[in-house]
Amino acid sequence: MNLWAWESHAPPIGWFVVDFALFVGGLVYFAAAPLSRAFAQRQAAIQKAISEAATAHARATSEQHMWRERMARVEGEIKEMQRSGEVEGARERDRLVHEARAYASRLQADSATQAEQELQRAQARLRRALVRSTLTEASLRLQARLTPAKTTDLLDASICAMGDAATQLLPKTVE
């Protein structure tokens, strides 16, 4: 191995080592402070990000617990709402049934009253029709039996009866 001599078959390695050491020394001399500041800033940024992430994780964990508690309460509230809805529904159903029964009884009473009134009107119509029919039948029978001589006798008797009634109604005069 050739450290310092320049030969054509093997270049000297010693000069390369010295050259490299000078390069690294200059690099450390000129770049050490800015690199140190950059690494310190990077470390501070990473630590800040870690602390922010830890804070966010703690906040997310507390919110997760809060939401789990809310979800547990929501399920209880849903069950309570279902239970109260069933109670209110049963109460409303009972109220509607009661109102429907009251309405049905009013309808039955109104229907009975209307039926009674209609029955009375029908009975009155039937009586009128029966009286008309009876009068017509009696009139036809009288006309069939009444002769002109009987008619004259009846008219004379009626006139006499009216005259007697008129004389009874007129005041008596003293002569």
PDB file of C-alpha atoms in Angstrom:
ATOM      1  CA  MET A   1       0.000   0.000   0.000  1.00  0.00           C
ATOM      2  CA  ASN A   2       1.372   3.354  -0.981  1.00  0.00           C
ATOM      3  CA  LEU A   3       0.842   6.158   1.534  1.00  0.00           C
ATOM      4  CA  TRP A   4       2.863   9.130   0.227  1.00  0.00           C
ATOM      5  CA  ALA A   5       4.651   8.366  -3.049  1.00  0.00           C
ATOM      6  CA  TRP A   6       3.163   9.010  -6.427  1.00  0.00           C
ATOM      7  CA  GLU A   7       3.506   5.941  -8.477  1.00  0.00           C
ATOM      8  CA  SER A   8       1.647   5.099 -11.591  1.00  0.00           C
ATOM      9  CA  HIS A   9       0.302   1.751 -10.495  1.00  0.00           C
ATOM     10  CA  ALA A  10      -0.956   2.873  -6.992  1.00  0.00           C
ATOM     11  CA  PRO A  11      -1.899   6.406  -6.009  1.00  0.00           C
ATOM     12  CA  PRO A  12      -0.844   7.596  -2.525  1.00  0.00           C
ATOM     13  CA  ILE A  13      -3.592   7.139   0.062  1.00  0.00           C
ATOM     14  CA  GLY A  14      -2.018   9.350   2.722  1.00  0.00           C
ATOM     15  CA  TRP A  15      -2.677  12.538   0.789  1.00  0.00           C
ATOM     16  CA  PHE A  16      -6.279  11.511   0.303  1.00  0.00           C
ATOM     17  CA  VAL A  17      -6.606  10.991   4.046  1.00  0.00           C
ATOM     18  CA  VAL A  18      -5.005  14.379   4.810  1.00  0.00           C
ATOM     19  CA  ASP A  19      -7.164  16.074   2.201  1.00  0.00           C
ATOM     20  CA  PHE A  20     -10.272  14.423   3.608  1.00  0.00           C
ATOM     21  CA  ALA A  21      -9.328  15.381   7.183  1.00  0.00           C
ATOM     22  CA  LEU A  22      -8.842  19.023   6.145  1.00  0.00           C
ATOM     23  CA  PHE A  23     -12.198  18.970   4.364  1.00  0.00           C
ATOM     24  CA  VAL A  24     -13.981  17.524   7.401  1.00  0.00           C
ATOM     25  CA  GLY A  25     -12.182  19.957   9.732  1.00  0.00           C
ATOM     26  CA  GLY A  26     -13.228  22.943   7.576  1.00  0.00           C
ATOM     27  CA  LEU A  27     -16.711  21.592   7.327  1.00  0.00           C
ATOM     28  CA  VAL A  28     -16.902  21.212  11.107  1.00  0.00           C
ATOM     29  CA  TYR A  29     -15.384  24.635  11.668  1.00  0.00           C
ATOM     30  CA  PHE A  30     -17.717  26.469   9.299  1.00  0.00           C
ATOM     31  CA  ALA A  31     -20.866  24.307   9.454  1.00  0.00           C
ATOM     32  CA  ALA A  32     -20.865  23.151  13.070  1.00  0.00           C
ATOM     33  CA  ALA A  33     -22.660  26.210  14.523  1.00  0.00           C
ATOM     34  CA  PRO A  34     -25.401  26.415  11.854  1.00  0.00           C
ATOM     35  CA  LEU A  35     -25.879  22.643  11.943  1.00  0.00           C
ATOM     36  CA  SER A  36     -26.001  22.719  15.733  1.00  0.00           C
ATOM     37  CA  ARG A  37     -28.647  25.456  15.625  1.00  0.00           C
ATOM     38  CA  ALA A  38     -30.607  23.586  12.939  1.00  0.00           C
ATOM     39  CA  PHE A  39     -30.494  20.353  14.908  1.00  0.00           C
ATOM     40  CA  ALA A  40     -31.481  22.198  18.103  1.00  0.00           C
ATOM     41  CA  GLN A  41     -34.398  23.843  16.285  1.00  0.00           C
ATOM     42  CA  ARG A  42     -35.382  20.511  14.791  1.00  0.00           C
ATOM     43  CA  GLN A  43     -35.218  18.879  18.215  1.00  0.00           C
ATOM     44  CA  ALA A  44     -37.317  21.704  19.716  1.00  0.00           C
ATOM     45  CA  ALA A  45     -39.845  21.417  16.874  1.00  0.00           C
ATOM     46  CA  ILE A  46     -40.083  17.659  17.343  1.00  0.00           C
ATOM     47  CA  GLN A  47     -40.491  18.030  21.122  1.00  0.00           C
ATOM     48  CA  LYS A  48     -43.155  20.707  20.556  1.00  0.00           C
ATOM     49  CA  ALA A  49     -44.954  18.455  18.070  1.00  0.00           C
ATOM     50  CA  ILE A  50     -44.741  15.563  20.545  1.00  0.00           C
ATOM     51  CA  SER A  51     -46.160  17.694  23.377  1.00  0.00           C
ATOM     52  CA  GLU A  52     -48.911  19.048  21.098  1.00  0.00           C
ATOM     53  CA  ALA A  53     -49.693  15.509  19.981  1.00  0.00           C
ATOM     54  CA  ALA A  54     -49.792  14.369  23.619  1.00  0.00           C
ATOM     55  CA  THR A  55     -52.122  17.274  24.483  1.00  0.00           C
ATOM     56  CA  ALA A  56     -54.324  16.515  21.476  1.00  0.00           C
ATOM     57  CA  HIS A  57     -54.316  12.828  22.411  1.00  0.00           C
ATOM     58  CA  ALA A  58     -55.344  13.650  25.980  1.00  0.00           C
ATOM     59  CA  ARG A  59     -58.079  15.983  24.705  1.00  0.00           C
ATOM     60  CA  ALA A  60     -59.283  13.367  22.208  1.00  0.00           C
ATOM     61  CA  THR A  61     -59.282  10.708  24.924  1.00  0.00           C
ATOM     62  CA  SER A  62     -61.337  12.917  27.254  1.00  0.00           C
ATOM     63  CA  GLU A  63     -63.760  13.722  24.415  1.00  0.00           C
ATOM     64  CA  GLN A  64     -63.997  10.019  23.623  1.00  0.00           C
ATOM     65  CA  HIS A  65     -64.920   9.301  27.247  1.00  0.00           C
ATOM     66  CA  MET A  66     -67.402  12.165  27.214  1.00  0.00           C
ATOM     67  CA  TRP A  67     -69.045  10.860  24.019  1.00  0.00           C
ATOM     68  CA  ARG A  68     -69.152   7.321  25.379  1.00  0.00           C
ATOM     69  CA  GLU A  69     -70.916   8.614  28.491  1.00  0.00           C
ATOM     70  CA  ARG A  70     -73.317  10.606  26.321  1.00  0.00           C
ATOM     71  CA  MET A  71     -74.004   7.570  24.164  1.00  0.00           C
ATOM     72  CA  ALA A  72     -74.706   5.529  27.287  1.00  0.00           C
ATOM     73  CA  ARG A  73     -77.088   8.251  28.477  1.00  0.00           C
ATOM     74  CA  VAL A  74     -78.656   8.553  25.019  1.00  0.00           C
ATOM     75  CA  GLU A  75     -79.547   4.883  25.062  1.00  0.00           C
ATOM     76  CA  GLY A  76     -81.148   5.365  28.478  1.00  0.00           C
ATOM     77  CA  GLU A  77     -82.944   8.479  27.254  1.00  0.00           C
ATOM     78  CA  ILE A  78     -84.160   6.609  24.172  1.00  0.00           C
ATOM     79  CA  LYS A  79     -85.524   3.831  26.364  1.00  0.00           C
ATOM     80  CA  GLU A  80     -87.168   6.404  28.648  1.00  0.00           C
ATOM     81  CA  MET A  81     -88.666   8.181  25.632  1.00  0.00           C
ATOM     82  CA  GLN A  82     -89.969   4.882  24.287  1.00  0.00           C
ATOM     83  CA  ARG A  83     -91.480   4.044  27.661  1.00  0.00           C
ATOM     84  CA  SER A  84     -93.079   7.483  28.049  1.00  0.00           C
ATOM     85  CA  GLY A  85     -94.232   7.332  24.418  1.00  0.00           C
ATOM     86  CA  GLU A  86     -95.911   4.015  25.072  1.00  0.00           C
ATOM     87  CA  VAL A  87     -97.590   5.420  28.200  1.00  0.00           C
ATOM     88  CA  GLU A  88     -98.702   8.560  26.352  1.00  0.00           C
ATOM     89  CA  GLY A  89     -99.862   6.452  23.410  1.00  0.00           C
ATOM     90  CA  ALA A  90    -101.921   4.219  25.689  1.00  0.00           C
ATOM     91  CA  ARG A  91    -103.370   7.267  27.421  1.00  0.00           C
ATOM     92  CA  GLU A  92    -104.208   8.880  24.061  1.00  0.00           C
ATOM     93  CA  ARG A  93    -105.705   5.624  22.803  1.00  0.00           C
ATOM     94  CA  ASP A  94    -107.891   5.389  25.916  1.00  0.00           C
ATOM     95  CA  ARG A  95    -108.971   9.005  25.485  1.00  0.00           C
ATOM     96  CA  LEU A  96    -109.840   8.426  21.820  1.00  0.00           C
ATOM     97  CA  VAL A  97    -111.755   5.249  22.667  1.00  0.00           C
ATOM     98  CA  HIS A  98    -113.672   7.110  25.389  1.00  0.00           C
ATOM     99  CA  GLU A  99    -114.478   9.969  22.986  1.00  0.00           C
ATOM    100  CA  ALA A 100    -115.511   7.491  20.286  1.00  0.00           C
ATOM    101  CA  ARG A 101    -117.816   5.678  22.698  1.00  0.00           C
ATOM    102  CA  ALA A 102    -119.339   8.962  23.862  1.00  0.00           C
ATOM    103  CA  TYR A 103    -119.812  10.002  20.237  1.00  0.00           C
ATOM    104  CA  ALA A 104    -121.358   6.626  19.417  1.00  0.00           C
ATOM    105  CA  SER A 105    -123.782   6.916  22.344  1.00  0.00           C
ATOM    106  CA  ARG A 106    -124.729  10.446  21.215  1.00  0.00           C
ATOM    107  CA  LEU A 107    -125.230   9.128  17.695  1.00  0.00           C
ATOM    108  CA  GLN A 108    -127.407   6.311  19.012  1.00  0.00           C
ATOM    109  CA  ALA A 109    -129.482   8.760  21.058  1.00  0.00           C
ATOM    110  CA  ASP A 110    -129.792  11.121  18.088  1.00  0.00           C
ATOM    111  CA  SER A 111    -130.671   8.216  15.815  1.00  0.00           C
ATOM    112  CA  ALA A 112    -133.314   6.999  18.268  1.00  0.00           C
ATOM    113  CA  THR A 113    -134.762  10.518  18.506  1.00  0.00           C
ATOM    114  CA  GLN A 114    -134.767  10.897  14.727  1.00  0.00           C
ATOM    115  CA  ALA A 115    -136.317   7.467  14.320  1.00  0.00           C
ATOM    116  CA  GLU A 116    -139.039   8.372  16.841  1.00  0.00           C
ATOM    117  CA  GLN A 117    -139.712  11.657  15.073  1.00  0.00           C
ATOM    118  CA  GLU A 118    -139.775   9.955  11.685  1.00  0.00           C
ATOM    119  CA  LEU A 119    -142.140   7.322  13.099  1.00  0.00           C
ATOM    120  CA  GLN A 120    -144.459  10.055  14.395  1.00  0.00           C
ATOM    121  CA  ARG A 121    -144.382  11.835  11.005  1.00  0.00           C
ATOM    122  CA  ALA A 122    -145.063   8.555   9.228  1.00  0.00           C
ATOM    123  CA  GLN A 123    -147.964   7.827  11.600  1.00  0.00           C
ATOM    124  CA  ALA A 124    -149.385  11.320  10.950  1.00  0.00           C
ATOM    125  CA  ARG A 125    -149.061  10.828   7.175  1.00  0.00           C
ATOM    126  CA  LEU A 126    -150.684   7.430   7.504  1.00  0.00           C
ATOM    127  CA  ARG A 127    -153.577   8.882   9.535  1.00  0.00           C
ATOM    128  CA  ARG A 128    -154.103  11.675   6.982  1.00  0.00           C
ATOM    129  CA  ALA A 129    -154.032   9.179   4.159  1.00  0.00           C
ATOM    130  CA  LEU A 130    -156.438   6.931   6.068  1.00  0.00           C
ATOM    131  CA  VAL A 131    -158.812   9.842   6.781  1.00  0.00           C
ATOM    132  CA  ARG A 132    -158.680  10.940   3.116  1.00  0.00           C
ATOM    133  CA  SER A 133    -159.288   7.408   1.988  1.00  0.00           C
ATOM    134  CA  THR A 134    -162.157   6.984   4.464  1.00  0.00           C
ATOM    135  CA  LEU A 135    -163.716  10.312   3.465  1.00  0.00           C
ATOM    136  CA  THR A 136    -163.414   9.486  -0.200  1.00  0.00           C
ATOM    137  CA  GLU A 137    -164.945   6.064   0.368  1.00  0.00           C
ATOM    138  CA  ALA A 138    -167.764   7.542   2.501  1.00  0.00           C
ATOM    139  CA  SER A 139    -168.403  10.256  -0.059  1.00  0.00           C
ATOM    140  CA  LEU A 140    -168.592   7.698  -2.848  1.00  0.00           C
ATOM    141  CA  ARG A 141    -170.967   5.513  -0.843  1.00  0.00           C
ATOM    142  CA  LEU A 142    -173.169   8.499   0.060  1.00  0.00           C
ATOM    143  CA  GLN A 143    -173.292   9.617  -3.530  1.00  0.00           C
ATOM    144  CA  ALA A 144    -174.256   6.144  -4.615  1.00  0.00           C
ATOM    145  CA  ARG A 145    -177.139   5.981  -2.089  1.00  0.00           C
ATOM    146  CA  LEU A 146    -178.304   9.577  -2.393  1.00  0.00           C
ATOM    147  CA  THR A 147    -181.132  10.093  -4.844  1.00  0.00           C
ATOM    148  CA  PRO A 148    -182.356  13.495  -6.096  1.00  0.00           C
ATOM    149  CA  ALA A 149    -185.457  13.285  -3.848  1.00  0.00           C
ATOM    150  CA  LYS A 150    -183.376  12.532  -0.771  1.00  0.00           C
ATOM    151  CA  THR A 151    -181.069  15.407  -1.702  1.00  0.00           C
ATOM    152  CA  THR A 152    -184.019  17.813  -1.804  1.00  0.00           C
ATOM    153  CA  ASP A 153    -185.329  16.551   1.536  1.00  0.00           C
ATOM    154  CA  LEU A 154    -181.871  16.920   3.130  1.00  0.00           C
ATOM    155  CA  LEU A 155    -181.476  20.447   1.764  1.00  0.00           C
ATOM    156  CA  ASP A 156    -184.924  21.448   3.061  1.00  0.00           C
ATOM    157  CA  ALA A 157    -184.127  19.994   6.468  1.00  0.00           C
ATOM    158  CA  SER A 158    -180.793  21.846   6.523  1.00  0.00           C
ATOM    159  CA  ILE A 159    -182.454  25.145   5.609  1.00  0.00           C
ATOM    160  CA  CYS A 160    -185.059  24.710   8.339  1.00  0.00           C
ATOM    161  CA  ALA A 161    -182.364  23.868  10.861  1.00  0.00           C
ATOM    162  CA  MET A 162    -180.422  26.988   9.895  1.00  0.00           C
ATOM    163  CA  GLY A 163    -183.536  29.113  10.198  1.00  0.00           C
ATOM    164  CA  ASP A 164    -184.253  27.736  13.650  1.00  0.00           C
ATOM    165  CA  ALA A 165    -180.672  28.389  14.679  1.00  0.00           C
ATOM    166  CA  ALA A 166    -180.856  31.946  13.339  1.00  0.00           C
ATOM    167  CA  THR A 167    -184.009  32.703  15.267  1.00  0.00           C
ATOM    168  CA  GLN A 168    -182.429  31.447  18.412  1.00  0.00           C
ATOM    169  CA  LEU A 169    -179.419  33.672  17.899  1.00  0.00           C
ATOM    170  CA  LEU A 170    -181.376  36.847  17.147  1.00  0.00           C
ATOM    171  CA  PRO A 171    -182.399  38.915  20.118  1.00  0.00           C
ATOM    172  CA  LYS A 172    -186.063  38.719  20.993  1.00  0.00           C
ATOM    173  CA  THR A 173    -188.034  41.898  20.573  1.00  0.00           C
ATOM    174  CA  VAL A 174    -190.943  42.803  22.780  1.00  0.00           C
ATOM    175  CA  GLU A 175    -194.125  43.619  20.861  1.00  0.00           C
TER     176      GLU A 175
END
